[in-house]
mmCIF file of the C-alpha atoms, coordinates in Angstrom:
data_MODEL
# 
_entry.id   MODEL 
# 
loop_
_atom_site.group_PDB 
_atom_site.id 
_atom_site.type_symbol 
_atom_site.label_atom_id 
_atom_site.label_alt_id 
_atom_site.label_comp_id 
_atom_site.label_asym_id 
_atom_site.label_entity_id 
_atom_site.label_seq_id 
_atom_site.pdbx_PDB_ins_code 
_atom_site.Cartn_x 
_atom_site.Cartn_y 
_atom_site.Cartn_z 
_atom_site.occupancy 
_atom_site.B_iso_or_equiv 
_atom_site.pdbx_formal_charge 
_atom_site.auth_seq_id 
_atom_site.auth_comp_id 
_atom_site.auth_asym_id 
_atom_site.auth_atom_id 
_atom_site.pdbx_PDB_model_num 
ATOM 1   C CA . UNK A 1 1   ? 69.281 96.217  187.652 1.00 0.00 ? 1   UNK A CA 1 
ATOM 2   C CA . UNK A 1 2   ? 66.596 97.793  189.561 1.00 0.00 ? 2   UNK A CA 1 
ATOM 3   C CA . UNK A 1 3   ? 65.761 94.123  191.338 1.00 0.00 ? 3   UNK A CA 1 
ATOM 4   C CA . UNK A 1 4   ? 68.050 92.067  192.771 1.00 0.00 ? 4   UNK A CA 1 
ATOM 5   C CA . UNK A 1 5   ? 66.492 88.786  194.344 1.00 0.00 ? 5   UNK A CA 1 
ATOM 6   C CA . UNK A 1 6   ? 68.736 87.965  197.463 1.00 0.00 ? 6   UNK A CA 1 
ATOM 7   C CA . UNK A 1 7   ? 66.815 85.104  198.997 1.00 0.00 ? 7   UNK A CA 1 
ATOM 8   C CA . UNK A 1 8   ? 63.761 83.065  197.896 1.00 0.00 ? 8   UNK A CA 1 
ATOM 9   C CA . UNK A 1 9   ? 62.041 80.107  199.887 1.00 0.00 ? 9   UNK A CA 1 
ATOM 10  C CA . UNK A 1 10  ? 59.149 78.192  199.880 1.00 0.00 ? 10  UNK A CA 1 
ATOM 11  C CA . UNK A 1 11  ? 57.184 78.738  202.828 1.00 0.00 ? 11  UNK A CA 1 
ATOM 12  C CA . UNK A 1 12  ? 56.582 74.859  205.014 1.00 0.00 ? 12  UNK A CA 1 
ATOM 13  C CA . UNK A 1 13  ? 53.463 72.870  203.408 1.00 0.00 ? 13  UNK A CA 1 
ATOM 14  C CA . UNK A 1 14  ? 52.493 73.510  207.084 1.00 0.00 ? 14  UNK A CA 1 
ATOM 15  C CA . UNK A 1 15  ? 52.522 76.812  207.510 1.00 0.00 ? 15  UNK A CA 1 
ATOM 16  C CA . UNK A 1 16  ? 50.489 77.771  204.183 1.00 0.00 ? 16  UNK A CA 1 
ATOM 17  C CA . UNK A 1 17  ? 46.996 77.446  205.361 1.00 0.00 ? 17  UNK A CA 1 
ATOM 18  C CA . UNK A 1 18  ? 47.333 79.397  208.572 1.00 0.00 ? 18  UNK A CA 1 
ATOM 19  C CA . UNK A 1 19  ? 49.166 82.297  206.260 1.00 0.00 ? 19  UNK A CA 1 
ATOM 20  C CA . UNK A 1 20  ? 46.324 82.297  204.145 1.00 0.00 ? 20  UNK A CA 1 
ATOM 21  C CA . UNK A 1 21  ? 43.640 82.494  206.956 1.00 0.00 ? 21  UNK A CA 1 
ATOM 22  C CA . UNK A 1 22  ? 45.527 85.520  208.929 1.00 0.00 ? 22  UNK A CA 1 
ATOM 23  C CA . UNK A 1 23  ? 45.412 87.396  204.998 1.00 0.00 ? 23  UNK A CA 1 
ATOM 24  C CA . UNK A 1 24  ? 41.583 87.077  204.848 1.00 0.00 ? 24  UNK A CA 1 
ATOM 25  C CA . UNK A 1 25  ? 40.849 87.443  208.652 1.00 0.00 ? 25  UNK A CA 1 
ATOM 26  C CA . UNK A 1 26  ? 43.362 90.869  208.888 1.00 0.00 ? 26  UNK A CA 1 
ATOM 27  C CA . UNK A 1 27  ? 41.600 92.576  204.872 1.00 0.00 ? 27  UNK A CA 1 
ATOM 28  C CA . UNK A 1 28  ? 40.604 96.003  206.183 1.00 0.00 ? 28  UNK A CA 1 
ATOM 29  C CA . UNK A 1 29  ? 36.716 96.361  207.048 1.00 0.00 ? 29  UNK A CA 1 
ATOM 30  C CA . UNK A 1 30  ? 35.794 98.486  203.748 1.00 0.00 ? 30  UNK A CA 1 
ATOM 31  C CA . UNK A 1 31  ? 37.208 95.325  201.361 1.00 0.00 ? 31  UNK A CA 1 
ATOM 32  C CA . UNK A 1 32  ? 33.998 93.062  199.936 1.00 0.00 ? 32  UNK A CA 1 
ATOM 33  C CA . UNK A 1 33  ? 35.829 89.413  200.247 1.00 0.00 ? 33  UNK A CA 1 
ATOM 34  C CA . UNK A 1 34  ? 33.226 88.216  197.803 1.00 0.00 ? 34  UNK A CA 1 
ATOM 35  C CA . UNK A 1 35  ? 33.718 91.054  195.202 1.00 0.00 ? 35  UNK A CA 1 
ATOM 36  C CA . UNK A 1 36  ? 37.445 90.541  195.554 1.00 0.00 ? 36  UNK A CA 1 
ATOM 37  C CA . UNK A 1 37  ? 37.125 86.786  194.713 1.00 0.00 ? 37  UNK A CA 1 
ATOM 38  C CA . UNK A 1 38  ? 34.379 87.464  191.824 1.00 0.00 ? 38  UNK A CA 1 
ATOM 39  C CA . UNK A 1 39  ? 37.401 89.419  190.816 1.00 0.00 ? 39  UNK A CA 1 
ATOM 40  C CA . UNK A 1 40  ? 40.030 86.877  191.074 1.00 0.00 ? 40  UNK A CA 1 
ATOM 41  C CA . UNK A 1 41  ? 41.877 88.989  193.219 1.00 0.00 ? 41  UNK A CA 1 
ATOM 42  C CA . UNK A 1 42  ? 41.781 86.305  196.354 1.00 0.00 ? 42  UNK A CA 1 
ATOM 43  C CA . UNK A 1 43  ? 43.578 83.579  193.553 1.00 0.00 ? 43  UNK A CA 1 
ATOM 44  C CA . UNK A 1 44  ? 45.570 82.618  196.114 1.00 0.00 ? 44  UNK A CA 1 
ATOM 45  C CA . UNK A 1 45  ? 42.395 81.105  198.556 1.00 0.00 ? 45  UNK A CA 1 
ATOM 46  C CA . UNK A 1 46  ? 43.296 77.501  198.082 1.00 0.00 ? 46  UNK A CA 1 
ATOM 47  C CA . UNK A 1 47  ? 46.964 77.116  197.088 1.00 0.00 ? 47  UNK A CA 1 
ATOM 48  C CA . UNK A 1 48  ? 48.570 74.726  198.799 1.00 0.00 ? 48  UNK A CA 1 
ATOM 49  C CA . UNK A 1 49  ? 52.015 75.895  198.018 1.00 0.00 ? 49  UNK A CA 1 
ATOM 50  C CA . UNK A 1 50  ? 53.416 79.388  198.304 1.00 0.00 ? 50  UNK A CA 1 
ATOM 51  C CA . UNK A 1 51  ? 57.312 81.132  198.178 1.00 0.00 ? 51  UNK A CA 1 
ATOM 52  C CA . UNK A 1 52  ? 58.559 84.267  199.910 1.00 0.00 ? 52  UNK A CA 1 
ATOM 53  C CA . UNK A 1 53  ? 61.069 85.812  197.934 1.00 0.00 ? 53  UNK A CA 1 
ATOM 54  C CA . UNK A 1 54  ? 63.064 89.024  199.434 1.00 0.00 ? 54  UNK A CA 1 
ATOM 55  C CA . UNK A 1 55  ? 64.322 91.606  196.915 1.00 0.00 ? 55  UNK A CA 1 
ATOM 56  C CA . UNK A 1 56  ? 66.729 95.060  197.040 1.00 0.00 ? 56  UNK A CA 1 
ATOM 57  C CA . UNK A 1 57  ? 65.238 97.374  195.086 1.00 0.00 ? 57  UNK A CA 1 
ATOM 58  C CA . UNK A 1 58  ? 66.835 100.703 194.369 1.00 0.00 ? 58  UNK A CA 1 
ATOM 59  C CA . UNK A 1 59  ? 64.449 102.705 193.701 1.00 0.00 ? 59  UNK A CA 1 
ATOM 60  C CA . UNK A 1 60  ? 60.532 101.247 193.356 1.00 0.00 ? 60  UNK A CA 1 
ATOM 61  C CA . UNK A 1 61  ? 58.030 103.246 191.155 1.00 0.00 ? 61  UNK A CA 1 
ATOM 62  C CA . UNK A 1 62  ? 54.200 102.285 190.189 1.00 0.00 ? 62  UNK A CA 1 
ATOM 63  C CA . UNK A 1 63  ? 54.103 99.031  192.344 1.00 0.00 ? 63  UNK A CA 1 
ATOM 64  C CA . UNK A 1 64  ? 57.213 97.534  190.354 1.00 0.00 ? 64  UNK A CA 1 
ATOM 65  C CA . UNK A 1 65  ? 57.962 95.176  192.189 1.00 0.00 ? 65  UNK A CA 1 
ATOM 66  C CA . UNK A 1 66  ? 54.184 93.415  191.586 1.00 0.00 ? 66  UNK A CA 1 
ATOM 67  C CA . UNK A 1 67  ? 54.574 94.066  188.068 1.00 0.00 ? 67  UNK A CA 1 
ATOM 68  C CA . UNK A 1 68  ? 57.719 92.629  187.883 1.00 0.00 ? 68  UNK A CA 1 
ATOM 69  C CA . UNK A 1 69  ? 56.602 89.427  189.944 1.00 0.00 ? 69  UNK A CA 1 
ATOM 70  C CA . UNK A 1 70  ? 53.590 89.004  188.377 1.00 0.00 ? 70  UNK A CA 1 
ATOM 71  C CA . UNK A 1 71  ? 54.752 89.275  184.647 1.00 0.00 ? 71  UNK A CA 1 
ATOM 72  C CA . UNK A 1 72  ? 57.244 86.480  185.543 1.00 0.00 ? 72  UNK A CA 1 
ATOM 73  C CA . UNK A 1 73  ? 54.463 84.119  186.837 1.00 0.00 ? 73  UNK A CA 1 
ATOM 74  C CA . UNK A 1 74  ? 54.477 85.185  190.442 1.00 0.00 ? 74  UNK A CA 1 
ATOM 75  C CA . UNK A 1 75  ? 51.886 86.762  191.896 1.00 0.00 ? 75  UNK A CA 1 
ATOM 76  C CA . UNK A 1 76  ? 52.190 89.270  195.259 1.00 0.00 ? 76  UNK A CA 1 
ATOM 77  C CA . UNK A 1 77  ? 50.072 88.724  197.960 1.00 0.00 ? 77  UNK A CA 1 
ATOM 78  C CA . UNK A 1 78  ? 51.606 90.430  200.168 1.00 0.00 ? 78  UNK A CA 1 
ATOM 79  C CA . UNK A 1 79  ? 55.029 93.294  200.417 1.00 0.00 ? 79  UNK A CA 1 
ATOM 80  C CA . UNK A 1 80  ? 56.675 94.099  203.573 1.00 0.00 ? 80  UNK A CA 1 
ATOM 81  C CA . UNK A 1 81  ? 59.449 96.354  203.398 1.00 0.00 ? 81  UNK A CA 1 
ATOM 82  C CA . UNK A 1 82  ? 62.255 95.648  205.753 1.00 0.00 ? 82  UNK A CA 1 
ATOM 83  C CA . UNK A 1 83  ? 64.973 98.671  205.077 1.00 0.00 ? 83  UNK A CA 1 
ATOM 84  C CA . UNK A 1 84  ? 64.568 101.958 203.815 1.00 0.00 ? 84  UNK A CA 1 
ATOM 85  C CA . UNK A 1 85  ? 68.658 103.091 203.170 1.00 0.00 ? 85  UNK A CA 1 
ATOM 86  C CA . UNK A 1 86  ? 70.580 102.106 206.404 1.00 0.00 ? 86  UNK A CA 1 
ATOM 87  C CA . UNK A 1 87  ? 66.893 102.500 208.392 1.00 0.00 ? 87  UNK A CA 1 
ATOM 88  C CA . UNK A 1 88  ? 65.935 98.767  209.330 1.00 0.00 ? 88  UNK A CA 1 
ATOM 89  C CA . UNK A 1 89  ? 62.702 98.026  210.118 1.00 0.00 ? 89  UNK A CA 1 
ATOM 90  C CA . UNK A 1 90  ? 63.009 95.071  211.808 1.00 0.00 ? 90  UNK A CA 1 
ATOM 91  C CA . UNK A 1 91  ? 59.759 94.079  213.678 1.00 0.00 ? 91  UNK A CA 1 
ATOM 92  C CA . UNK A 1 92  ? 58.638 97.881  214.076 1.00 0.00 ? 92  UNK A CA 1 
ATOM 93  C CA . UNK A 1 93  ? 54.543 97.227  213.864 1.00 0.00 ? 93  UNK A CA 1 
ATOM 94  C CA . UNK A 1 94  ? 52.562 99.034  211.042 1.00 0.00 ? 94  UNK A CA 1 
ATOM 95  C CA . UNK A 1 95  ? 51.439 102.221 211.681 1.00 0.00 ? 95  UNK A CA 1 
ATOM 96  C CA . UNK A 1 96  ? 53.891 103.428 214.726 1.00 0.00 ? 96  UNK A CA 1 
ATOM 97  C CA . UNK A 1 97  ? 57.570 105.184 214.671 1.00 0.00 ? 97  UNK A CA 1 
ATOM 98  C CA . UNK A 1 98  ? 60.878 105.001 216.495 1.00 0.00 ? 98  UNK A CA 1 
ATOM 99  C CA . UNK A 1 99  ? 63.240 107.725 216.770 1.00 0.00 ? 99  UNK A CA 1 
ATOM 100 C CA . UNK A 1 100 ? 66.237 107.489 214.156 1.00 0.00 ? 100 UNK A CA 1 
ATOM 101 C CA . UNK A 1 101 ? 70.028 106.634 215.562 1.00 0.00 ? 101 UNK A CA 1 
ATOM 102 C CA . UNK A 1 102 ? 72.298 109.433 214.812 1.00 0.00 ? 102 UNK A CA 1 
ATOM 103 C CA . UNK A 1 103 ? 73.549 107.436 211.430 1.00 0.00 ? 103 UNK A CA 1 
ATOM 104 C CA . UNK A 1 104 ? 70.364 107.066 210.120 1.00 0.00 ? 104 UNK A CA 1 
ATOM 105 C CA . UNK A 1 105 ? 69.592 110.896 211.028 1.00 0.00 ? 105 UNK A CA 1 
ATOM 106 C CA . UNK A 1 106 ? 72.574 111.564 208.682 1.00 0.00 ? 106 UNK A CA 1 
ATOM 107 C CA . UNK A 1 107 ? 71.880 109.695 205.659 1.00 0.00 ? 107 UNK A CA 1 
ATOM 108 C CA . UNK A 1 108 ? 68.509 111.037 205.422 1.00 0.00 ? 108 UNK A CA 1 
ATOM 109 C CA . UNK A 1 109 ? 69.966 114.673 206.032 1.00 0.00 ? 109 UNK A CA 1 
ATOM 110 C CA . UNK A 1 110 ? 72.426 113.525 203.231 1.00 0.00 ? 110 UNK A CA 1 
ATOM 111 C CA . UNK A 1 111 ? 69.234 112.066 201.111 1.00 0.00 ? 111 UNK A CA 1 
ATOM 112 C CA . UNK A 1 112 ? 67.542 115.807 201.654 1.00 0.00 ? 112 UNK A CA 1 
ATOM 113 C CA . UNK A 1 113 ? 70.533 118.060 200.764 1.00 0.00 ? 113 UNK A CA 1 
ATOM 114 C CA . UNK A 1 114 ? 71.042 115.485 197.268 1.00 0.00 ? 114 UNK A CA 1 
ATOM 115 C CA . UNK A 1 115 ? 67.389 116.171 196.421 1.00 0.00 ? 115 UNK A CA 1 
ATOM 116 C CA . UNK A 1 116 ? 67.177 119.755 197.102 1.00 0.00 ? 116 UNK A CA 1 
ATOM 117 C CA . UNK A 1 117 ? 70.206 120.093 195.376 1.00 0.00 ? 117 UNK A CA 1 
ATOM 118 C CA . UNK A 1 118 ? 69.155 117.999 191.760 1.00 0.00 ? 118 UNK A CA 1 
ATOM 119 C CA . UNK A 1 119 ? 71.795 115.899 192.045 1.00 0.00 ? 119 UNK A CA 1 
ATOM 120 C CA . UNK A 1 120 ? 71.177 112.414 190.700 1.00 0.00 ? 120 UNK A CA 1 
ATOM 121 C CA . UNK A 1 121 ? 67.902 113.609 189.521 1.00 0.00 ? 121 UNK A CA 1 
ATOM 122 C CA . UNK A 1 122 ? 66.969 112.467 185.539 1.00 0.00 ? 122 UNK A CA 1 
# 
């Protein structure tokens, strides 16, 4: 399968509201909160419960893993992605870089020479 769910959670009663208000108060500049709502797109405003589920996903195309969520009842609110290969993420802040370790530097070299090459390619 594409999508494997390895953890799901609810998120603490708590801790809901205060998720919700850092959503709205970090929305880029350019996005119209009211348009968004007129469009339903800020559904989630008042919920009172909400999950965070964590999936490994092979290879994602054409937002997937929304589609996939949403078509199962489940809206996304938000994505994070935590790993790319062996690269972990960890708490690396949108936007900046690190430099690779020299394993990572080899599986993407190994990534590149597969791709160049066709191999595994459909």
């Amino acid at each position: 399968s594409p999508a494997a769910r390895v953890g799901a959670g609810a998120i603490p009663r708590d801790d809901v509201a205060a998720l919700i208000r850092d959503i709205l108060t970090n929305l880029p500049p350019e996005y119209d909160v009211k348009q968004l709502e007129e469009k339903g797109y800020l559904f989630f405003k008042d919920a009172k419960h909400l999950s965070e589920v964590r999936l490994v996903v092979e290879e994602g195309k054409h937002r997937m893993v929304r589609r996939i969520l949403a078509n199962s009842g489940h809206p996304v609110i938000g994505l994070k992605r935590l790993r790319l290969g062996v690269i972990q993420l960890d708490d690396l802040p949108e936007g900046t870089a690190r430099e690779l370790t020299k394993e990572e530097e080899a599986w993407a070299e190994r990534l590149l020479k597969k791709k160049k090459s066709g191999a595994g390619n459909d």
